[in-house]
Structures are given as structure tokens and as C-alpha cells.
Amino acid sequence: MQYAVGIDIGGTKVAIALVNEQGKIVSEDKLPTDLTIAPTEMIERIIASVNQQLDEQVLSDSDLIGIGIGAPGPLNSKEGLITSPPNLKNWRNIPIVEQFKSHFTVPIRLENDANAAALAERWLGAAQATNDFVYLTISTGIGAGIYVNGQLVTGLRGNAGDFGHTVINPSYGECVCGQHGCLEHIASGTAIARKGSQLAGKSLSTVEVIEAYQQDDPILKPFVQDVFRTIGIACVTLINTFDPEKIVLGGGVTKVGHVLFKEVEEYVKTFALNPASRATEIVPAKLDQNAGVIGAAALILQG
């Protein structure tokens, strides 16, 4: 049996898993992302977790075929650098691959986290046997993994698919990236909680805003409907640009379920430019919270 390590680095936590060649998680660990320490120290904690899991499974790094790392962009996958992710504010030009290579002799591969999750969905999830699809994750932030003609589109440095910073409606104000009206600034979980709290006049979580929508709150219902419409706009933009067979929606915001998918499907059926594209499938991701680590391992196992 062959094994790979998958590592999914996020703004609040890091998931680390040992994954076999069938895509089964053999062991896993989660660490809080500590932004009060140097990135190199945080990476050492991740490396220690990898070694601990290998020890527990009575394996050594010689039993691995590689280590895959999914991380938020911007990054430089060619040079193995995490360059400037907004949710990891002190991670600037961090040579994470080089640091891992000082501990392990196996191949190490770094990729954008949305790209890694797209690999997982194609391998074991909602996009199996699909050569043209887009995986759109809507969570704390928004990103896309794009598959065209059976290949993952990565771009020059690995940042293709940073779709959350596509401008949708400048009237929504300034995004963390400096532009006005980015998709992520309107429709991410962070954005829903922020704007919903402003409208309600009290602090609300994303879940609480969605619950108020489901209870026909007269203030928050129109707002959430506009968020769903914005996600529809994003999907039409992706369809018009890449002509995919399907769009896979993942991330915490999509857990609202049928009502979101219904609104997005209706928007696509109405506004996709090519009449044939109006039937593009809009489907939920299947791997949920495991997509990141399985996708990171897939960088090695399916690469």
C-alpha cells in the first residue's frame, strides 16, 4: 500500500492526514493556526504532527511517496513559496517546501488550496470522470479550482482560480485586496456575517444570518437573496468563461442546502449566454471538510 501526506493550511486551523492510494484517511490531526508565532515555528509544529502520525502507524518517510500541501494564495507553487495570503498576515514569502525538504526526502508539492480540493472532488467526489468543471468554494473566503480538457488550470505561479477577487458590485465597498465589490467581499461567510450584523444592528454569525433568512426576517431575507443572486452571477461568469460540464459548490456557506442551489440554478438557466450552457449542472461537493487534505494528498497520489 502506498501513502501520501496531505496538509491543508487555513487561516484558523491546519489539517494533516495520512492518506492511502485509495483516498482513505488512515490517520489525521488538526492544529490551530497560531498567528502569534513565526511561520517557520508553525511549520515545525506541522512537521512534528506528520512524524507523530508516521510513528503511530509504524511507518517512516521512506514509506511515503510524497507530501502535498494545500495553502491559500497568493503563493508561488513553482518555487514552493507561500507569498502573501490575506488570512495569514505574517506569512510573507515563506519557503515552506524548502523547510519540509530539510526533514523529508520524499517529493513535496505545494498548490493552491482550492486547486487541491478540486483534485479531490475529481478523484473521489462530485466531479468523478468529469474533464471540464469548476470547483467553487464559498467559506471564510472564496476560491475556485478549474479543470479544463482534463487538466487543472494553475497559471504561471499557481494562482489561477483566485476567483473571489473578481469584481461583482463596487457599491458593496472596499475588499481586503483594495478593490471594491469583490465576490468574496459580498458572498463569503465572513462577508455574510459582517453585512448581516450591520443590517441587524447586532453581532451575528453567518449561521445566524442564514437562520434569520429562513425565518423570513424582513431585513435579512432580501440581503441573503442578493447574496444567492451574487453567487449565481459568479457561476454564470465561470460558465461563460470556461464552458464547464458542471460547477461543484463547496464550503461552509453551501451547507444552507437546497434553497441556495435552487436560486443559483434558476439564475444560470436564465442568464448563461449559450442556451446549451443554461443546463450546466450545479452540484454540491461530496467530500466536505476532508476535501482539503485528500486533495493535498492527491497532488502526490494523482499527480
mmCIF file of C-alpha atoms in Angstrom:
data_model
loop_
_atom_site.group_PDB
_atom_site.id
_atom_site.type_symbol
_atom_site.label_atom_id
_atom_site.label_comp_id
_atom_site.label_asym_id
_atom_site.label_seq_id
_atom_site.Cartn_x
_atom_site.Cartn_y
_atom_site.Cartn_z
ATOM 1 C CA MET A 1 0.000 0.000 0.000
ATOM 2 C CA GLN A 2 1.256 3.468 -0.915
ATOM 3 C CA TYR A 3 0.740 6.531 1.274
ATOM 4 C CA ALA A 4 0.935 10.283 0.949
ATOM 5 C CA VAL A 5 0.576 13.057 3.468
ATOM 6 C CA GLY A 6 -1.999 15.745 2.774
ATOM 7 C CA ILE A 7 -1.734 19.099 4.538
ATOM 8 C CA ASP A 8 -4.441 21.763 4.319
ATOM 9 C CA ILE A 9 -3.323 25.113 5.730
ATOM 10 C CA GLY A 10 -6.052 27.561 6.654
ATOM 11 C CA GLY A 11 -6.383 30.852 8.474
ATOM 12 C CA THR A 12 -7.758 29.244 11.641
ATOM 13 C CA LYS A 13 -6.591 25.624 11.506
ATOM 14 C CA VAL A 14 -4.257 23.223 9.744
ATOM 15 C CA ALA A 15 -5.458 19.723 8.876
ATOM 16 C CA ILE A 16 -2.828 16.999 8.417
ATOM 17 C CA ALA A 17 -3.676 13.491 7.236
ATOM 18 C CA LEU A 18 -2.002 10.298 6.137
ATOM 19 C CA VAL A 19 -3.898 9.100 3.051
ATOM 20 C CA ASN A 20 -3.571 5.778 1.252
ATOM 21 C CA GLU A 21 -3.639 5.218 -2.510
ATOM 22 C CA GLN A 22 -7.405 4.593 -2.425
ATOM 23 C CA GLY A 23 -8.032 8.022 -0.922
ATOM 24 C CA LYS A 24 -8.819 6.703 2.551
ATOM 25 C CA ILE A 25 -7.660 8.767 5.507
ATOM 26 C CA VAL A 26 -5.571 6.445 7.684
ATOM 27 C CA SER A 27 -4.867 8.993 10.406
ATOM 28 C CA GLU A 28 -5.392 12.710 10.849
ATOM 29 C CA ASP A 29 -4.665 15.637 13.099
ATOM 30 C CA LYS A 30 -5.786 19.261 13.361
ATOM 31 C CA LEU A 31 -3.746 22.124 14.729
ATOM 32 C CA PRO A 32 -4.899 25.677 15.422
ATOM 33 C CA THR A 33 -3.138 28.132 13.129
ATOM 34 C CA ASP A 34 -1.160 30.207 15.596
ATOM 35 C CA LEU A 35 -0.553 33.619 14.052
ATOM 36 C CA THR A 36 1.293 34.861 17.138
ATOM 37 C CA ILE A 37 4.362 32.778 16.315
ATOM 38 C CA ALA A 38 6.740 32.839 13.378
ATOM 39 C CA PRO A 39 5.503 30.919 10.318
ATOM 40 C CA THR A 40 8.606 28.732 10.463
ATOM 41 C CA GLU A 41 7.687 27.672 14.002
ATOM 42 C CA MET A 42 4.131 26.867 12.911
ATOM 43 C CA ILE A 43 5.533 24.764 10.072
ATOM 44 C CA GLU A 44 7.720 22.891 12.563
ATOM 45 C CA ARG A 45 4.563 22.010 14.507
ATOM 46 C CA ILE A 46 3.025 20.660 11.294
ATOM 47 C CA ILE A 47 6.144 18.611 10.582
ATOM 48 C CA ALA A 48 6.050 17.225 14.142
ATOM 49 C CA SER A 49 2.431 16.160 13.565
ATOM 50 C CA VAL A 50 3.428 14.349 10.369
ATOM 51 C CA ASN A 51 6.194 12.488 12.179
ATOM 52 C CA GLN A 52 3.887 11.608 15.073
ATOM 53 C CA GLN A 53 1.326 10.111 12.699
ATOM 54 C CA LEU A 54 4.017 8.114 10.896
ATOM 55 C CA ASP A 55 5.241 6.782 14.240
ATOM 56 C CA GLU A 56 1.715 5.819 15.297
ATOM 57 C CA GLN A 57 1.222 3.909 12.034
ATOM 58 C CA VAL A 58 4.688 2.325 12.335
ATOM 59 C CA LEU A 59 5.792 3.976 9.101
ATOM 60 C CA SER A 60 8.774 6.088 8.121
ATOM 61 C CA ASP A 61 9.140 8.758 5.480
ATOM 62 C CA SER A 62 10.549 6.022 3.195
ATOM 63 C CA ASP A 63 7.035 4.525 3.192
ATOM 64 C CA LEU A 64 5.653 7.754 1.715
ATOM 65 C CA ILE A 65 5.582 8.609 -1.959
ATOM 66 C CA GLY A 66 5.286 12.288 -1.169
ATOM 67 C CA ILE A 67 3.758 15.164 0.783
ATOM 68 C CA GLY A 68 1.168 17.507 -0.718
ATOM 69 C CA ILE A 69 0.434 20.921 0.776
ATOM 70 C CA GLY A 70 -2.638 22.991 0.006
ATOM 71 C CA ALA A 71 -2.447 26.616 1.125
ATOM 72 C CA PRO A 72 -4.314 29.858 0.495
ATOM 73 C CA GLY A 73 -2.903 32.150 -2.158
ATOM 74 C CA PRO A 74 -1.224 34.176 -3.314
ATOM 75 C CA LEU A 75 1.602 31.672 -3.468
ATOM 76 C CA ASN A 76 4.279 30.526 -5.859
ATOM 77 C CA SER A 77 3.853 26.800 -6.374
ATOM 78 C CA LYS A 78 6.803 26.633 -8.763
ATOM 79 C CA GLU A 79 9.222 27.949 -6.141
ATOM 80 C CA GLY A 80 7.466 26.422 -3.129
ATOM 81 C CA LEU A 81 6.624 29.769 -1.524
ATOM 82 C CA ILE A 82 3.583 30.980 0.385
ATOM 83 C CA THR A 83 3.840 34.621 -0.610
ATOM 84 C CA SER A 84 1.051 36.832 0.785
ATOM 85 C CA PRO A 85 -2.260 35.227 1.841
ATOM 86 C CA PRO A 86 -4.667 37.782 3.385
ATOM 87 C CA ASN A 87 -5.761 35.350 6.129
ATOM 88 C CA LEU A 88 -2.163 34.556 7.125
ATOM 89 C CA LYS A 89 -0.935 38.093 7.556
ATOM 90 C CA ASN A 90 2.592 37.359 8.769
ATOM 91 C CA TRP A 91 3.228 34.610 6.191
ATOM 92 C CA ARG A 92 5.229 36.537 3.619
ATOM 93 C CA ASN A 93 7.463 34.714 1.113
ATOM 94 C CA ILE A 94 7.690 31.656 3.339
ATOM 95 C CA PRO A 95 9.759 28.844 1.720
ATOM 96 C CA ILE A 96 7.572 26.067 3.093
ATOM 97 C CA VAL A 97 8.686 23.414 0.602
ATOM 98 C CA GLU A 98 12.341 24.057 1.404
ATOM 99 C CA GLN A 99 11.626 23.720 5.133
ATOM 100 C CA PHE A 100 9.844 20.398 4.584
ATOM 101 C CA LYS A 101 12.706 19.153 2.433
ATOM 102 C CA SER A 102 15.061 19.672 5.368
ATOM 103 C CA HIS A 103 13.074 16.973 7.216
ATOM 104 C CA PHE A 104 11.860 14.602 4.489
ATOM 105 C CA THR A 105 13.483 13.017 1.452
ATOM 106 C CA VAL A 106 10.226 12.433 -0.493
ATOM 107 C CA PRO A 107 8.769 14.784 -3.136
ATOM 108 C CA ILE A 108 6.970 17.811 -1.685
ATOM 109 C CA ARG A 109 4.344 19.651 -3.730
ATOM 110 C CA LEU A 110 2.643 22.966 -2.900
ATOM 111 C CA GLU A 111 -0.624 24.036 -4.551
ATOM 112 C CA ASN A 112 -3.444 26.499 -4.035
ATOM 113 C CA ASP A 113 -5.966 25.008 -1.594
ATOM 114 C CA ALA A 114 -8.945 25.372 -3.950
ATOM 115 C CA ASN A 115 -6.996 23.593 -6.688
ATOM 116 C CA ALA A 116 -6.190 20.775 -4.292
ATOM 117 C CA ALA A 117 -9.853 20.448 -3.288
ATOM 118 C CA ALA A 118 -10.828 20.329 -6.966
ATOM 119 C CA LEU A 119 -8.437 17.399 -7.427
ATOM 120 C CA ALA A 120 -10.128 15.622 -4.531
ATOM 121 C CA GLU A 121 -13.613 16.154 -5.961
ATOM 122 C CA ARG A 122 -12.479 14.829 -9.328
ATOM 123 C CA TRP A 123 -10.800 11.796 -7.772
ATOM 124 C CA LEU A 124 -13.436 10.724 -5.255
ATOM 125 C CA GLY A 125 -16.185 13.328 -5.138
ATOM 126 C CA ALA A 126 -18.796 15.105 -7.218
ATOM 127 C CA ALA A 127 -16.680 15.535 -10.363
ATOM 128 C CA GLN A 128 -15.517 11.976 -10.982
ATOM 129 C CA ALA A 129 -14.928 11.238 -14.687
ATOM 130 C CA THR A 130 -15.544 14.922 -15.472
ATOM 131 C CA ASN A 131 -12.947 16.620 -17.674
ATOM 132 C CA ASP A 132 -14.421 20.127 -17.618
ATOM 133 C CA PHE A 133 -15.650 21.506 -14.313
ATOM 134 C CA VAL A 134 -15.116 24.265 -11.788
ATOM 135 C CA TYR A 135 -14.950 23.704 -8.053
ATOM 136 C CA LEU A 136 -16.080 26.877 -6.255
ATOM 137 C CA THR A 137 -15.549 27.003 -2.508
ATOM 138 C CA ILE A 138 -17.561 29.552 -0.540
ATOM 139 C CA SER A 139 -16.361 29.675 3.031
ATOM 140 C CA THR A 140 -14.287 32.175 5.038
ATOM 141 C CA GLY A 141 -13.049 33.245 1.619
ATOM 142 C CA ILE A 142 -13.922 32.254 -1.937
ATOM 143 C CA GLY A 143 -11.720 30.428 -4.425
ATOM 144 C CA ALA A 144 -12.009 28.221 -7.473
ATOM 145 C CA GLY A 145 -10.284 25.146 -8.822
ATOM 146 C CA ILE A 146 -10.647 24.978 -12.605
ATOM 147 C CA TYR A 147 -10.433 21.820 -14.696
ATOM 148 C CA VAL A 148 -10.315 22.260 -18.480
ATOM 149 C CA ASN A 149 -9.837 19.440 -21.005
ATOM 150 C CA GLY A 150 -8.889 17.056 -18.218
ATOM 151 C CA GLN A 151 -6.204 19.297 -16.746
ATOM 152 C CA LEU A 152 -6.042 21.511 -13.702
ATOM 153 C CA VAL A 153 -5.529 25.156 -14.676
ATOM 154 C CA THR A 154 -2.858 26.560 -12.353
ATOM 155 C CA GLY A 155 -1.346 29.572 -14.090
ATOM 156 C CA LEU A 156 2.238 30.801 -14.054
ATOM 157 C CA ARG A 157 2.708 30.693 -10.261
ATOM 158 C CA GLY A 158 -0.226 28.512 -9.209
ATOM 159 C CA ASN A 159 -2.716 31.288 -8.506
ATOM 160 C CA ALA A 160 -5.242 30.704 -11.286
ATOM 161 C CA GLY A 161 -8.715 30.455 -9.798
ATOM 162 C CA ASP A 162 -8.397 33.239 -7.214
ATOM 163 C CA PHE A 163 -11.930 33.997 -8.287
ATOM 164 C CA GLY A 164 -13.035 35.559 -5.009
ATOM 165 C CA HIS A 165 -11.407 38.778 -6.109
ATOM 166 C CA THR A 166 -13.482 39.182 -9.239
ATOM 167 C CA VAL A 167 -15.385 42.467 -9.009
ATOM 168 C CA ILE A 168 -19.155 41.915 -8.979
ATOM 169 C CA ASN A 169 -20.683 45.053 -7.457
ATOM 170 C CA PRO A 170 -18.472 48.008 -6.457
ATOM 171 C CA SER A 171 -21.267 49.532 -4.367
ATOM 172 C CA TYR A 172 -20.536 46.943 -1.656
ATOM 173 C CA GLY A 173 -17.381 48.808 -0.688
ATOM 174 C CA GLU A 174 -13.707 48.037 -0.329
ATOM 175 C CA CYS A 175 -12.436 44.478 -0.161
ATOM 176 C CA VAL A 176 -9.324 43.491 1.814
ATOM 177 C CA CYS A 177 -7.492 43.317 -1.516
ATOM 178 C CA GLY A 178 -8.149 47.024 -2.173
ATOM 179 C CA GLN A 179 -10.672 46.618 -4.967
ATOM 180 C CA HIS A 180 -14.324 47.482 -4.456
ATOM 181 C CA GLY A 181 -17.132 44.938 -4.653
ATOM 182 C CA CYS A 182 -15.230 41.648 -4.943
ATOM 183 C CA LEU A 183 -17.222 38.425 -4.886
ATOM 184 C CA GLU A 184 -15.525 37.424 -1.626
ATOM 185 C CA HIS A 185 -16.428 40.782 -0.066
ATOM 186 C CA ILE A 186 -20.106 40.132 -0.847
ATOM 187 C CA ALA A 187 -20.770 36.406 -0.604
ATOM 188 C CA SER A 188 -18.158 34.714 1.614
ATOM 189 C CA GLY A 189 -19.106 33.528 5.076
ATOM 190 C CA THR A 190 -17.093 36.401 6.522
ATOM 191 C CA ALA A 191 -18.958 38.909 4.359
ATOM 192 C CA ILE A 192 -22.385 37.483 5.185
ATOM 193 C CA ALA A 193 -21.709 37.765 8.923
ATOM 194 C CA ARG A 194 -20.287 41.280 8.605
ATOM 195 C CA LYS A 195 -23.028 42.778 6.456
ATOM 196 C CA GLY A 196 -25.802 40.824 8.186
ATOM 197 C CA SER A 197 -24.649 42.177 11.547
ATOM 198 C CA GLN A 198 -24.657 45.715 10.191
ATOM 199 C CA LEU A 199 -28.185 45.337 8.869
ATOM 200 C CA ALA A 200 -29.497 43.701 12.044
ATOM 201 C CA GLY A 201 -27.766 46.143 14.374
ATOM 202 C CA LYS A 202 -26.219 43.349 16.409
ATOM 203 C CA SER A 203 -23.421 40.828 16.099
ATOM 204 C CA LEU A 204 -24.497 37.762 14.119
ATOM 205 C CA SER A 205 -22.634 34.734 12.822
ATOM 206 C CA THR A 206 -23.046 33.508 9.261
ATOM 207 C CA VAL A 207 -25.246 30.681 10.535
ATOM 208 C CA GLU A 208 -27.453 33.140 12.430
ATOM 209 C CA VAL A 209 -27.871 35.348 9.362
ATOM 210 C CA ILE A 210 -28.914 32.346 7.273
ATOM 211 C CA GLU A 211 -31.317 31.212 10.006
ATOM 212 C CA ALA A 212 -32.924 34.665 10.031
ATOM 213 C CA TYR A 213 -33.330 34.421 6.254
ATOM 214 C CA GLN A 214 -35.018 31.047 6.611
ATOM 215 C CA GLN A 215 -37.378 32.587 9.159
ATOM 216 C CA ASP A 216 -38.362 35.324 6.665
ATOM 217 C CA ASP A 217 -36.674 38.142 8.577
ATOM 218 C CA PRO A 218 -37.820 41.279 6.691
ATOM 219 C CA ILE A 219 -34.363 42.878 6.800
ATOM 220 C CA LEU A 220 -32.054 39.917 6.323
ATOM 221 C CA LYS A 221 -34.097 37.908 3.821
ATOM 222 C CA PRO A 222 -33.586 40.403 0.935
ATOM 223 C CA PHE A 223 -29.888 40.625 1.806
ATOM 224 C CA VAL A 224 -29.351 36.846 1.713
ATOM 225 C CA GLN A 225 -31.354 36.605 -1.515
ATOM 226 C CA ASP A 226 -28.953 39.150 -3.003
ATOM 227 C CA VAL A 227 -26.015 37.025 -1.810
ATOM 228 C CA PHE A 228 -27.514 33.981 -3.548
ATOM 229 C CA ARG A 229 -28.021 36.059 -6.691
ATOM 230 C CA THR A 230 -24.370 37.141 -6.488
ATOM 231 C CA ILE A 231 -23.272 33.506 -6.333
ATOM 232 C CA GLY A 232 -25.465 32.938 -9.401
ATOM 233 C CA ILE A 233 -23.667 35.769 -11.181
ATOM 234 C CA ALA A 234 -20.344 34.173 -10.270
ATOM 235 C CA CYS A 235 -21.446 30.828 -11.681
ATOM 236 C CA VAL A 236 -22.659 32.387 -14.929
ATOM 237 C CA THR A 237 -19.325 34.194 -15.270
ATOM 238 C CA LEU A 238 -17.475 30.903 -14.820
ATOM 239 C CA ILE A 239 -19.781 29.141 -17.283
ATOM 240 C CA ASN A 240 -19.394 31.857 -19.909
ATOM 241 C CA THR A 241 -15.620 31.809 -19.472
ATOM 242 C CA PHE A 242 -14.794 28.090 -19.209
ATOM 243 C CA ASP A 243 -17.828 26.253 -20.647
ATOM 244 C CA PRO A 244 -17.772 23.543 -17.946
ATOM 245 C CA GLU A 245 -19.921 20.437 -17.767
ATOM 246 C CA LYS A 246 -20.687 21.178 -14.123
ATOM 247 C CA ILE A 247 -19.933 23.509 -11.265
ATOM 248 C CA VAL A 248 -19.261 21.924 -7.885
ATOM 249 C CA LEU A 249 -20.110 24.190 -4.947
ATOM 250 C CA GLY A 250 -18.369 23.541 -1.632
ATOM 251 C CA GLY A 251 -17.522 25.340 1.574
ATOM 252 C CA GLY A 252 -19.461 26.221 4.691
ATOM 253 C CA VAL A 253 -21.898 28.657 3.090
ATOM 254 C CA THR A 254 -23.225 25.951 0.766
ATOM 255 C CA LYS A 255 -24.422 23.959 3.798
ATOM 256 C CA VAL A 256 -27.593 26.073 3.647
ATOM 257 C CA GLY A 257 -28.604 23.450 1.094
ATOM 258 C CA HIS A 258 -31.423 23.308 -1.424
ATOM 259 C CA VAL A 259 -32.518 26.918 -1.250
ATOM 260 C CA LEU A 260 -29.077 28.170 -2.355
ATOM 261 C CA PHE A 261 -28.746 25.636 -5.160
ATOM 262 C CA LYS A 262 -32.277 26.385 -6.382
ATOM 263 C CA GLU A 263 -31.571 30.129 -6.612
ATOM 264 C CA VAL A 264 -28.249 29.576 -8.385
ATOM 265 C CA GLU A 265 -29.734 27.077 -10.848
ATOM 266 C CA GLU A 266 -32.543 29.477 -11.705
ATOM 267 C CA TYR A 267 -30.067 32.285 -12.332
ATOM 268 C CA VAL A 268 -27.916 30.061 -14.555
ATOM 269 C CA LYS A 269 -30.966 28.855 -16.510
ATOM 270 C CA THR A 270 -31.918 32.475 -17.162
ATOM 271 C CA PHE A 271 -28.626 34.208 -17.839
ATOM 272 C CA ALA A 272 -25.949 31.811 -19.128
ATOM 273 C CA LEU A 273 -25.055 33.155 -22.562
ATOM 274 C CA ASN A 274 -25.074 29.897 -24.518
ATOM 275 C CA PRO A 275 -28.560 28.312 -24.414
ATOM 276 C CA ALA A 276 -26.941 24.888 -24.059
ATOM 277 C CA SER A 277 -24.948 26.136 -21.054
ATOM 278 C CA ARG A 278 -28.122 27.012 -19.176
ATOM 279 C CA ALA A 279 -28.390 23.314 -18.326
ATOM 280 C CA THR A 280 -24.951 23.267 -16.673
ATOM 281 C CA GLU A 281 -25.135 21.103 -13.555
ATOM 282 C CA ILE A 282 -24.746 22.924 -10.242
ATOM 283 C CA VAL A 283 -23.943 20.232 -7.678
ATOM 284 C CA PRO A 284 -22.800 20.118 -4.036
ATOM 285 C CA ALA A 285 -19.319 18.933 -3.162
ATOM 286 C CA LYS A 286 -19.225 15.433 -1.702
ATOM 287 C CA LEU A 287 -16.056 15.467 0.378
ATOM 288 C CA ASP A 288 -16.949 18.341 2.713
ATOM 289 C CA GLN A 289 -14.254 19.092 5.284
ATOM 290 C CA ASN A 290 -11.954 16.330 4.008
ATOM 291 C CA ALA A 291 -11.580 17.794 0.515
ATOM 292 C CA GLY A 292 -8.549 19.857 1.550
ATOM 293 C CA VAL A 293 -6.391 17.072 2.962
ATOM 294 C CA ILE A 294 -7.481 14.467 0.416
ATOM 295 C CA GLY A 295 -6.835 16.971 -2.367
ATOM 296 C CA ALA A 296 -3.412 17.816 -0.965
ATOM 297 C CA ALA A 297 -2.570 14.093 -0.875
ATOM 298 C CA ALA A 298 -3.974 13.779 -4.404
ATOM 299 C CA LEU A 299 -1.293 16.219 -5.567
ATOM 300 C CA ILE A 300 1.018 13.265 -4.981
ATOM 301 C CA LEU A 301 -1.238 10.246 -5.462
ATOM 302 C CA GLN A 302 -2.952 11.581 -8.601
ATOM 303 C CA GLY A 303 -0.267 13.950 -9.804
#
